[in-house]
Backbone as numpy.savetxt, mean C-alpha at the origin, in Angstrom:
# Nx Ny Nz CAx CAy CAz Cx Cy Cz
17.98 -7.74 13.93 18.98 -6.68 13.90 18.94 -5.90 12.59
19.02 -6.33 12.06 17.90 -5.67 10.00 16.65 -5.04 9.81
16.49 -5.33 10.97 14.94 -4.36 10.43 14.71 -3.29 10.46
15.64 -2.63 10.49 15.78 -1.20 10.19 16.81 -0.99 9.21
17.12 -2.25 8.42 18.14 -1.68 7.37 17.51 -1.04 6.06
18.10 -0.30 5.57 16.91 0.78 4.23 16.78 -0.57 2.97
18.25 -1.59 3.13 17.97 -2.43 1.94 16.61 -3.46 2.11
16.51 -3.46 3.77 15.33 -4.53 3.99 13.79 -3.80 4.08
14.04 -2.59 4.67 13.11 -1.71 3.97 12.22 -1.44 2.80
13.29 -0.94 2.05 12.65 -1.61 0.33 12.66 -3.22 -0.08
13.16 -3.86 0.15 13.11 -5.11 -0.20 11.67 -5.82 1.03
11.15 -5.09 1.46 9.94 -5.43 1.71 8.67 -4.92 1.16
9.04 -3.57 0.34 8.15 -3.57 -0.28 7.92 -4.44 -1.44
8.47 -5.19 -1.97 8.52 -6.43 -2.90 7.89 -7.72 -2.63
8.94 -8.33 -1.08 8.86 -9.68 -0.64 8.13 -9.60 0.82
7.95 -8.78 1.01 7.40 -8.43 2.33 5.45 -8.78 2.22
4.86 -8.07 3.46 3.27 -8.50 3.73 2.29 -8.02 2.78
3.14 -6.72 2.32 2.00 -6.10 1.59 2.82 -5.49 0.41
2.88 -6.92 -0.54 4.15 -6.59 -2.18 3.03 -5.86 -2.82
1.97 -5.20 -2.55 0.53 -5.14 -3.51 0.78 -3.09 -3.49
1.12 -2.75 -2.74 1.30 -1.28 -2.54 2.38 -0.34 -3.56
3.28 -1.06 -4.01 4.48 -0.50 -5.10 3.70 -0.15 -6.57
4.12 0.67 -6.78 4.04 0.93 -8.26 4.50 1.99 -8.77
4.70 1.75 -10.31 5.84 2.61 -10.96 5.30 3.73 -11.03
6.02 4.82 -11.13 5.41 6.53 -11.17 5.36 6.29 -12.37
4.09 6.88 -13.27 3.83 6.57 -14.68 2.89 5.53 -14.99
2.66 4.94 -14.34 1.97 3.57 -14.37 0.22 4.09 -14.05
-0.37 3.22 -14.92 -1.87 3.30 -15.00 -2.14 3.58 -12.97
-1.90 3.08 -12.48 -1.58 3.00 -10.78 -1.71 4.34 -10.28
-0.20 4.90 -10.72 0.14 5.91 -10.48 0.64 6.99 -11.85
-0.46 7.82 -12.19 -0.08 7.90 -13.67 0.57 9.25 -13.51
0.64 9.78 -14.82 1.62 10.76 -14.63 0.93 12.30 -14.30
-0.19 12.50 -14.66 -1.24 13.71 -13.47 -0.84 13.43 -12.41
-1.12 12.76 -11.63 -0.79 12.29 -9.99 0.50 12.68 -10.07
1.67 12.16 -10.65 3.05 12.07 -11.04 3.34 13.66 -10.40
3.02 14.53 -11.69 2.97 15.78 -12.03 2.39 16.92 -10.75
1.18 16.74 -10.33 0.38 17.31 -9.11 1.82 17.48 -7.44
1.86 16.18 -7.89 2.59 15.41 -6.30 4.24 16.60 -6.62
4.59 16.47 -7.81 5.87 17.01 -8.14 5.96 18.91 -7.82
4.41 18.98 -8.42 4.28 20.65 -8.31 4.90 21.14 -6.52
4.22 20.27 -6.23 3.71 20.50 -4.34 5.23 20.83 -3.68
5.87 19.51 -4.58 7.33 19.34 -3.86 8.40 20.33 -4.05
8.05 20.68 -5.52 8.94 22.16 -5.87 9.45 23.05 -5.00
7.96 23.04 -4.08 8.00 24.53 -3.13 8.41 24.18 -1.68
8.67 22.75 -1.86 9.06 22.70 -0.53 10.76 22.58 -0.18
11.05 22.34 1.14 12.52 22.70 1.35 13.26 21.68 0.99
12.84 20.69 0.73 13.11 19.61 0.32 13.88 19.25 -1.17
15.30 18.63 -1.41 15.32 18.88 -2.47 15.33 17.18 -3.31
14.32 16.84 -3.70 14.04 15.59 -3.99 14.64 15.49 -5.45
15.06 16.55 -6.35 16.33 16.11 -7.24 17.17 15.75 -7.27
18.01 16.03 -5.70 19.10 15.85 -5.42 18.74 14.22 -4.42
17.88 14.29 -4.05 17.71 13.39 -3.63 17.84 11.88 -4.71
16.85 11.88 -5.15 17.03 10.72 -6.59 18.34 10.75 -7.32
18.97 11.89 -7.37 20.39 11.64 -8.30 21.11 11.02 -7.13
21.40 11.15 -5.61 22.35 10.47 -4.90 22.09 8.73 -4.77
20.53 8.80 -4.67 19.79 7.15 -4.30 20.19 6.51 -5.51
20.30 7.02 -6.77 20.93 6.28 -8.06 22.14 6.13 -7.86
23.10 6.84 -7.02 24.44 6.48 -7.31 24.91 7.61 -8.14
24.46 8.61 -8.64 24.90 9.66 -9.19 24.93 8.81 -10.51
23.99 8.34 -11.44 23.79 8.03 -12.68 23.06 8.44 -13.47
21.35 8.74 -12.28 19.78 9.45 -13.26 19.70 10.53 -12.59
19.40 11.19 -12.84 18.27 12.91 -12.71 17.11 12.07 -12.16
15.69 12.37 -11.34 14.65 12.10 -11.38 13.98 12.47 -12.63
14.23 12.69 -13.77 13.02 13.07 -14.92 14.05 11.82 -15.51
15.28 11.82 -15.51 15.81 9.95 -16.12 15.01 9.10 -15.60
14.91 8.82 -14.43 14.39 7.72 -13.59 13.59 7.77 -14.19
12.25 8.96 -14.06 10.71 8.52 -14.47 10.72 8.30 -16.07
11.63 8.56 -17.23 11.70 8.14 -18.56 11.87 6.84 -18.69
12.71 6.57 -17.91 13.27 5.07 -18.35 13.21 4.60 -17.42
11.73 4.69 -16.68 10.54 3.98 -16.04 11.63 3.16 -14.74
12.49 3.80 -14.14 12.86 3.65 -12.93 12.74 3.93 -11.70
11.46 4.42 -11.56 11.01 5.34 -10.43 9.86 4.78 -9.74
9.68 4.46 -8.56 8.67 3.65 -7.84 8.03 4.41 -6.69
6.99 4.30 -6.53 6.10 4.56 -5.58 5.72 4.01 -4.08
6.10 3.66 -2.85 4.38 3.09 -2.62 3.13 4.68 -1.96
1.92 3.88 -2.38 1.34 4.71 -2.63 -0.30 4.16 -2.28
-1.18 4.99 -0.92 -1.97 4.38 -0.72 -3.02 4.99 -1.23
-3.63 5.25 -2.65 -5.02 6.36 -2.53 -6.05 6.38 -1.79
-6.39 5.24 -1.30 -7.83 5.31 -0.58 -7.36 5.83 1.18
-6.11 5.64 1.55 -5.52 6.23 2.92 -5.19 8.00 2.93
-4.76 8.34 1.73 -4.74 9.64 1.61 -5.45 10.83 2.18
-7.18 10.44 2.10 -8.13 11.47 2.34 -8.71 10.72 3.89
-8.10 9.68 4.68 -9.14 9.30 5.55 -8.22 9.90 6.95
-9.80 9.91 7.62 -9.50 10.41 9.24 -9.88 9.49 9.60
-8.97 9.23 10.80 -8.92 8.28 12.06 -10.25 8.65 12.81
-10.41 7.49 13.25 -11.55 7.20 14.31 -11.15 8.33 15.65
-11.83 9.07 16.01 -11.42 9.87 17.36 -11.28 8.89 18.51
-11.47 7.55 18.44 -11.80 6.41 19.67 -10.79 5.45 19.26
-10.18 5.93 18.14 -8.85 4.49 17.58 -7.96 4.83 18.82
-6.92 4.23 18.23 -5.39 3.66 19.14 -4.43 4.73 18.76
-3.43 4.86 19.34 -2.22 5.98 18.91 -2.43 7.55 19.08
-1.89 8.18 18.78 -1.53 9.98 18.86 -2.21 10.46 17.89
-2.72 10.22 17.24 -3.54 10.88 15.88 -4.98 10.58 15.95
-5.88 10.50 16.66 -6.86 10.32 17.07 -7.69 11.72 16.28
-9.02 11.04 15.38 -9.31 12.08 14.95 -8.58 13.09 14.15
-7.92 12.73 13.89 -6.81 13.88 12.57 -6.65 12.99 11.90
-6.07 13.40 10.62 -5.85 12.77 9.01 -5.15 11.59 9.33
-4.79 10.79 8.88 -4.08 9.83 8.40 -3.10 9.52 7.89
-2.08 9.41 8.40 -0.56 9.56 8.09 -0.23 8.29 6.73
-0.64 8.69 5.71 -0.31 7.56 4.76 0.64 8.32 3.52
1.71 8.20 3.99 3.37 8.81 3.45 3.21 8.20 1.46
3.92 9.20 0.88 4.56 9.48 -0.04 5.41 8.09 -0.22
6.37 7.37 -0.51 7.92 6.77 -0.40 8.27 6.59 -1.72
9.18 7.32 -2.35 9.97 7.47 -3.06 10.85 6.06 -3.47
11.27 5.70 -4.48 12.50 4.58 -4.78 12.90 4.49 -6.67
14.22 4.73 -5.97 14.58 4.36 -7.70 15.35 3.18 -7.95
15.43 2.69 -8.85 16.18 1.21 -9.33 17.27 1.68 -9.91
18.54 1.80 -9.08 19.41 2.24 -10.47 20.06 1.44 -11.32
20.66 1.73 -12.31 21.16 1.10 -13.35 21.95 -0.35 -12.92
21.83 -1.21 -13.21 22.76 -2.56 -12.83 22.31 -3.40 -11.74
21.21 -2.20 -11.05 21.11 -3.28 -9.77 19.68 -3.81 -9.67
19.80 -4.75 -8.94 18.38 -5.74 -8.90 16.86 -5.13 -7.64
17.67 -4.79 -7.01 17.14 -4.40 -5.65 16.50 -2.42 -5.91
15.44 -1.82 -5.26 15.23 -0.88 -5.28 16.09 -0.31 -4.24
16.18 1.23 -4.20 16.82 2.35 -3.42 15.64 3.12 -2.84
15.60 3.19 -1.64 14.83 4.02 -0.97 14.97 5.67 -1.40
14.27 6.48 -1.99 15.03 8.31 -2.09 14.74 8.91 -0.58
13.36 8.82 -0.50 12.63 9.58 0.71 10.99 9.73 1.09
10.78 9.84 2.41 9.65 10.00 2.70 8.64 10.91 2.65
7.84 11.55 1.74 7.09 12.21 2.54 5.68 12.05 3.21
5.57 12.74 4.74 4.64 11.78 5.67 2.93 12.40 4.51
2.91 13.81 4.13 1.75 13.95 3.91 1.58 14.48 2.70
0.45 15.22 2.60 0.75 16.35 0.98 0.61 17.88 1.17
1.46 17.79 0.28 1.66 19.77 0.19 3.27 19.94 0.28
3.64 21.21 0.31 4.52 22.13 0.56 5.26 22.14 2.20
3.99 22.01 2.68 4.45 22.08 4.29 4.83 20.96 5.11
4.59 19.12 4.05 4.13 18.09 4.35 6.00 17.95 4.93
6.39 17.08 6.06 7.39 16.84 6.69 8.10 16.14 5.52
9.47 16.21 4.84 10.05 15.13 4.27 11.38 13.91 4.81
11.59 13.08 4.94 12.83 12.41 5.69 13.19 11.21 4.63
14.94 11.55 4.54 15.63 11.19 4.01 16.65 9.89 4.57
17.53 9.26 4.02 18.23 8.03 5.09 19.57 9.09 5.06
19.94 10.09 3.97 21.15 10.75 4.26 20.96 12.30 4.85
19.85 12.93 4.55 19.41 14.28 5.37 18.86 14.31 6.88
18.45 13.08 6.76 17.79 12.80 8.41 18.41 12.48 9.61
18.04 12.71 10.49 18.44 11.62 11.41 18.02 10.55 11.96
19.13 9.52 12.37 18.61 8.18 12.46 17.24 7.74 12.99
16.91 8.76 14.24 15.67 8.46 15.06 14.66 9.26 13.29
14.49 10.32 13.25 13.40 10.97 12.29 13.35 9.66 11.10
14.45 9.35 10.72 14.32 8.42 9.45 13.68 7.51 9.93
14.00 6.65 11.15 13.42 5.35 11.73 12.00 5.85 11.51
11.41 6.82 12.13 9.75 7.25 12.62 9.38 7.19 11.06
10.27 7.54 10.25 9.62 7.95 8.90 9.07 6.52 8.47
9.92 5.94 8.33 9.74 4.48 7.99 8.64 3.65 8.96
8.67 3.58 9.86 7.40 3.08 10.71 6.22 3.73 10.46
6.19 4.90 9.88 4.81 5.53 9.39 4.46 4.29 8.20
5.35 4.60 7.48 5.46 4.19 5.79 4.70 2.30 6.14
5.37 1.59 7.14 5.33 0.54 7.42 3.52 0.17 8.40
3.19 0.92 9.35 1.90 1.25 9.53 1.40 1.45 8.50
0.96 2.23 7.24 0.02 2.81 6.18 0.13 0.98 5.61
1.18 0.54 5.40 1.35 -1.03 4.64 0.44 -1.97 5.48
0.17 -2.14 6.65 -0.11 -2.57 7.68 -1.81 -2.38 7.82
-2.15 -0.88 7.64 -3.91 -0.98 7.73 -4.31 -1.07 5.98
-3.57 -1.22 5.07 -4.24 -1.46 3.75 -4.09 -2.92 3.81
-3.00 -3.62 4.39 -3.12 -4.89 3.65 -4.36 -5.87 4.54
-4.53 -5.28 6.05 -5.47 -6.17 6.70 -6.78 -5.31 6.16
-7.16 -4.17 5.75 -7.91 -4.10 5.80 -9.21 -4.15 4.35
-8.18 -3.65 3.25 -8.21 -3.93 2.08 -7.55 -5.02 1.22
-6.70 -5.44 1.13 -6.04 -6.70 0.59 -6.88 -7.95 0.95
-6.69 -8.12 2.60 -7.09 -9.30 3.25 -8.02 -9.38 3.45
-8.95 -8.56 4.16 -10.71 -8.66 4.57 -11.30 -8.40 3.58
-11.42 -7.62 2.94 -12.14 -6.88 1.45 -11.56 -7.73 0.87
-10.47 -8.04 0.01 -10.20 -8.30 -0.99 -9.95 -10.03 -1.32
-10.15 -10.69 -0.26 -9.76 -12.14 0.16 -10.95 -12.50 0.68
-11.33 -12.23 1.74 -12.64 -12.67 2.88 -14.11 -12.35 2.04
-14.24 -10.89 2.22 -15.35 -10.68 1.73 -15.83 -10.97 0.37
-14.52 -10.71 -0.74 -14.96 -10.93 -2.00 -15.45 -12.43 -2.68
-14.40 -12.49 -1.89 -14.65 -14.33 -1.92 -16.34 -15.09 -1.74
-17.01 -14.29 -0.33 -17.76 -15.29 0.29 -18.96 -14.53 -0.74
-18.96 -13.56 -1.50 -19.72 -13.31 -2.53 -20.25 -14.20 -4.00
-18.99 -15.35 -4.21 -18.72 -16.18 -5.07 -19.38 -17.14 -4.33
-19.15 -17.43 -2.90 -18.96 -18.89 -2.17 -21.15 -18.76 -2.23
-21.49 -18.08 -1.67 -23.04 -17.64 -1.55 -23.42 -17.94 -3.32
-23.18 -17.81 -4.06 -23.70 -17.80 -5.58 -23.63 -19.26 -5.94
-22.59 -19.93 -5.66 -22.23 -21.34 -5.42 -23.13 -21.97 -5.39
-23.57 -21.33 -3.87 -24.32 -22.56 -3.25 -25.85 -22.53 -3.41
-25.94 -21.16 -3.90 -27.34 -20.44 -4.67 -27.74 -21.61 -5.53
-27.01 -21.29 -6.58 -26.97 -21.54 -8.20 -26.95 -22.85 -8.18
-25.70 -23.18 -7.93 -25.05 -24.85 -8.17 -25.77 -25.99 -7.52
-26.18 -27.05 -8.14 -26.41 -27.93 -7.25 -25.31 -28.58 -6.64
-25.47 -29.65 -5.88 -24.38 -30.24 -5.14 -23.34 -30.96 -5.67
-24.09 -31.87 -6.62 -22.81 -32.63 -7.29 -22.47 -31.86 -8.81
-22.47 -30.68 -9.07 -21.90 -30.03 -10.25 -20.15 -29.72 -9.84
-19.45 -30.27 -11.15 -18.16 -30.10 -10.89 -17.52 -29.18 -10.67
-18.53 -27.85 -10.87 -17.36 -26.36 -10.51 -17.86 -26.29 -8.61
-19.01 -26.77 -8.23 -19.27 -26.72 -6.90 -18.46 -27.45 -6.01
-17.81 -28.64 -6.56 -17.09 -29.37 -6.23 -15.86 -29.22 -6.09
-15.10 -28.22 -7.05 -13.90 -27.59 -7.31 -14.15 -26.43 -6.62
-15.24 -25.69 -6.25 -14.97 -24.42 -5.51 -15.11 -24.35 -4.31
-15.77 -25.05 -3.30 -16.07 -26.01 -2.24 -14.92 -26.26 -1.35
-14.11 -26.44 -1.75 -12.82 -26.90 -1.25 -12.27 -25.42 -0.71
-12.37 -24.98 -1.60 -11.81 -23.45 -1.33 -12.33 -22.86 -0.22
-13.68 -22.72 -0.01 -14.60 -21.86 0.98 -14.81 -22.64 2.17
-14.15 -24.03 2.58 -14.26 -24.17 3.85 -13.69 -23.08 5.39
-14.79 -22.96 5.80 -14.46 -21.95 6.75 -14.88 -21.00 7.05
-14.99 -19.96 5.57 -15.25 -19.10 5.00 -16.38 -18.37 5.94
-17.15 -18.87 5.32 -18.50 -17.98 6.08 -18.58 -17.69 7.73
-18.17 -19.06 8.62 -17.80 -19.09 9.99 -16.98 -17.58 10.10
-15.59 -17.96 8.94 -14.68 -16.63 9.59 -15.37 -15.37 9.58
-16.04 -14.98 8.16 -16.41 -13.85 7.89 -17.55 -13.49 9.13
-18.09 -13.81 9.56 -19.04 -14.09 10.74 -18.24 -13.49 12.08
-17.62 -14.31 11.95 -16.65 -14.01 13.08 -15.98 -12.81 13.41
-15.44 -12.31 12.33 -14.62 -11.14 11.95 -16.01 -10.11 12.46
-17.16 -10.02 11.85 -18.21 -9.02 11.77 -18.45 -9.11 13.59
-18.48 -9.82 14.32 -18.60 -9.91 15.84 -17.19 -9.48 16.74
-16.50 -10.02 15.95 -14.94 -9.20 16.86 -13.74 -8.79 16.57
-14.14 -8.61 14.91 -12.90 -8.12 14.18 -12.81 -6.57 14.29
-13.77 -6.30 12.98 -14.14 -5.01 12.93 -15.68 -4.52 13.13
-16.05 -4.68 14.51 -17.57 -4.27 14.98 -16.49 -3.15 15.96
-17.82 -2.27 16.76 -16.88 -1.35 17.57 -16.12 -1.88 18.68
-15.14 -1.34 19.14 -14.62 -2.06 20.21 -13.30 -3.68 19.62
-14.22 -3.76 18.62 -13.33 -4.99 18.01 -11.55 -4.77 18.04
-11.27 -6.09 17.84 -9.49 -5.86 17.40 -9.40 -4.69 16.52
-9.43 -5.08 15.85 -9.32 -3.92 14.26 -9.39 -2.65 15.14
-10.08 -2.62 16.05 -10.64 -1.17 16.31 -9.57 -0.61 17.66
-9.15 -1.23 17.65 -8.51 -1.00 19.21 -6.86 -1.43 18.84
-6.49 -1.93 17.30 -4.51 -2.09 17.19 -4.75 -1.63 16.00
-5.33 -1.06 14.66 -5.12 -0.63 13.77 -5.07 1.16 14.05
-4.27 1.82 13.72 -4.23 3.44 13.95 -5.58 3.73 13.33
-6.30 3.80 12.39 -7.63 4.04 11.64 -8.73 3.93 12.55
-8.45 3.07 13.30 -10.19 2.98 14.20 -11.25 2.37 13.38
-12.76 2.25 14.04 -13.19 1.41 14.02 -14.34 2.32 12.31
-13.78 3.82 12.54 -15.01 4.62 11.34 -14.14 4.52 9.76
-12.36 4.65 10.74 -11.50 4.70 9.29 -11.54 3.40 8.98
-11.55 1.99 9.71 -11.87 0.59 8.85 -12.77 0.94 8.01
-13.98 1.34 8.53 -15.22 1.26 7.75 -15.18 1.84 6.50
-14.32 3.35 6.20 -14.23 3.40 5.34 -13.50 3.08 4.48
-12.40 2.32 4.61 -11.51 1.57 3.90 -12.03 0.66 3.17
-13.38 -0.16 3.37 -13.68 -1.06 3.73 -14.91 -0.94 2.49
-15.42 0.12 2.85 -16.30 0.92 1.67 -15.60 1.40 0.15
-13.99 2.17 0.62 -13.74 1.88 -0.99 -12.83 1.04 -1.52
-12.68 0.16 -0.89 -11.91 -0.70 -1.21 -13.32 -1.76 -2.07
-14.54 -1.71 -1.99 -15.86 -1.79 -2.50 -15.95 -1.58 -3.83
-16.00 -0.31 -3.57 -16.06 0.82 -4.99 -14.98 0.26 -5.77
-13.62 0.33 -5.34 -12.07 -0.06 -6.53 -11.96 -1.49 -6.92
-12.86 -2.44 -5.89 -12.64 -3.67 -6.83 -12.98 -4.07 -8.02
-12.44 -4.80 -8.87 -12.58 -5.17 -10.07 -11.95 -6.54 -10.47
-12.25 -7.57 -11.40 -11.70 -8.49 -11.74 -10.27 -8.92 -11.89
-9.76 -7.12 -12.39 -8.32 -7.28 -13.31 -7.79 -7.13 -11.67
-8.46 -6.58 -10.90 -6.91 -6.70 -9.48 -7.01 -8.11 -8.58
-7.98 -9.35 -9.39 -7.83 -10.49 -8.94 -6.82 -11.20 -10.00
-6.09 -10.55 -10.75 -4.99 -11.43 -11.81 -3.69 -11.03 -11.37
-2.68 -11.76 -10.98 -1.56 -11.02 -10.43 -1.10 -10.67 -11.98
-1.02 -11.06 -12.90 -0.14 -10.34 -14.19 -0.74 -9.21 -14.63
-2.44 -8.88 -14.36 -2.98 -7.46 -15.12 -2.69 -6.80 -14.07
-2.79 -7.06 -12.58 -2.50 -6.21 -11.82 -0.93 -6.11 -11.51
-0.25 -6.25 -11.93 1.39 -5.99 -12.09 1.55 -5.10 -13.31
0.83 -5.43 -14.23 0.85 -4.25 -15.19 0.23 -3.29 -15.09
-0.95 -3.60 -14.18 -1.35 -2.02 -14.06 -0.69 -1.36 -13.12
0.03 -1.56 -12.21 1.27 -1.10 -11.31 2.30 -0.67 -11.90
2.60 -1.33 -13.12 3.54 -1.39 -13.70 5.27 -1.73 -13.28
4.91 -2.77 -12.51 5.76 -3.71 -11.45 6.26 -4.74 -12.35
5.44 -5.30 -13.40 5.96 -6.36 -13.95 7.07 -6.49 -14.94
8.03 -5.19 -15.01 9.21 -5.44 -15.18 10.55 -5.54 -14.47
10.12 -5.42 -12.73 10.87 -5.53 -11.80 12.26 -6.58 -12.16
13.29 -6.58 -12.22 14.42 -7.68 -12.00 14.08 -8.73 -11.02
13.35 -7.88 -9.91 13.27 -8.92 -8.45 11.81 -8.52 -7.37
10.74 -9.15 -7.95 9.70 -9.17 -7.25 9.03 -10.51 -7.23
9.82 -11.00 -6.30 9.58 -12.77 -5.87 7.96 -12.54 -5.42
């Protein structure tokens, strides 16, 4: 009966499937060019996202308060931004861009929990915006199920397969290269990779091959996995296997409440 409440809303971007998508406006993540670009766009639109952030605070910050005194949050998908759907995926957007929304949130003063401000589904001037107090209940709901889909094909497809499965069985193969059998890090890492290779195997035959799951319940399809899949390739790096460098580079890790 909550799952459409705005507090469980944001409080899933925290404790929820995919806590990996938030980050502070200003933040190495989301720095303040991006910040700045995204802000120009919004100027011109009908939308008034000043007024918006001063009500989601409670009437305490301005949005240029929020982003000073680093209260202003994102989620924010870059690698979903520029991709087109598979013309053969699932859903209404077949072959057109990729609905991977804007979402706005400020922390206001005293409280632990983030505030939702608003959605926007795309970029530009013309891009749709929806609010929990300008909208209506059905537009806000859709807004949020966008927002909640975009969470949905990054975390299976980048987080979990790329960033868990695949990266992993890159280590698990070097292992078993390198290491002989009874060396103690083979022994300690061993434990870890049972499975591993079976799954990844598996996945490549009926996860994301054509026709696969992936390809037939993710909105992206079977070309937008692929490319997810490709830069999620390119963006990995060591520091986004540390949850504390990668909280700082989000700049999440001063949250009150990110269990």
């Amino acid at each position: 009966q909550r799952w459409n409440d705005d507090r469980v809303f944001a409080a899933s971007r925290l404790a929820g499937f995919n806590p990996e998508s938030i980050c502070r406006v200003g933040s190495r993540a989301f720095n303040v060019h991006t910040f700045f670009t995204i802000i120009r766009s919004l100027r011109s639109a009908k939308f008034d996202w000043f007024a918006a952030v001063h009500k989601a605070s409670g009437g305490t910050m301005s949005l240029w308060q929020a982003f000073f005194y680093r209260r202003l949050y994102a989620q924010y998908h870059p690698l979903l931004r520029t991709l087109t759907n598979d013309p053969t995926g699932p859903g209404a957007f077949k072959g057109r861009r990729f609905l991977s929304p804007l979402v706005l949130f400020v922390l206001p003063r005293g409280k632990k929990l983030m505030r939702v401000v608003a959605i926007q589904l795309g970029e530009g001037s013309n891009s749709a915006v929806y609010s929990p107090t300008t909208s209506s209940y059905f537009w806000w709901s859709y807004a949020k199920v966008v927002a909640n889909n975009a969470n949905a094909v990054q975390t299976n497809m980048q987080n979990h397969l790329h960033n868990a499965h695949f990266v992993s069985e890159r280590f698990q193969v070097a292992t078993e290269r390198e290491l002989p059998p009874d060396h103690p890090v083979r022994s300690l890492l061993s434990y870890h990779y049972q499975g591993l290779h079976q799954a990844n195997s598996f996945s490549m035959l009926r996860l994301i091959n054509p026709g696969g799951a992936a390809h037939t319940v993710l909105e992206s399809g079977h070309d937008g996995n692929i490319d997810i899949l490709r830069g999620s390739y390119r963006r990995w790096s060591y520091r986004s296997t540390s949850l504390f460098e990668d909280s700082k580079y989000r700049g999440v890790d001063g949250l009150p409440y990110y269990p």
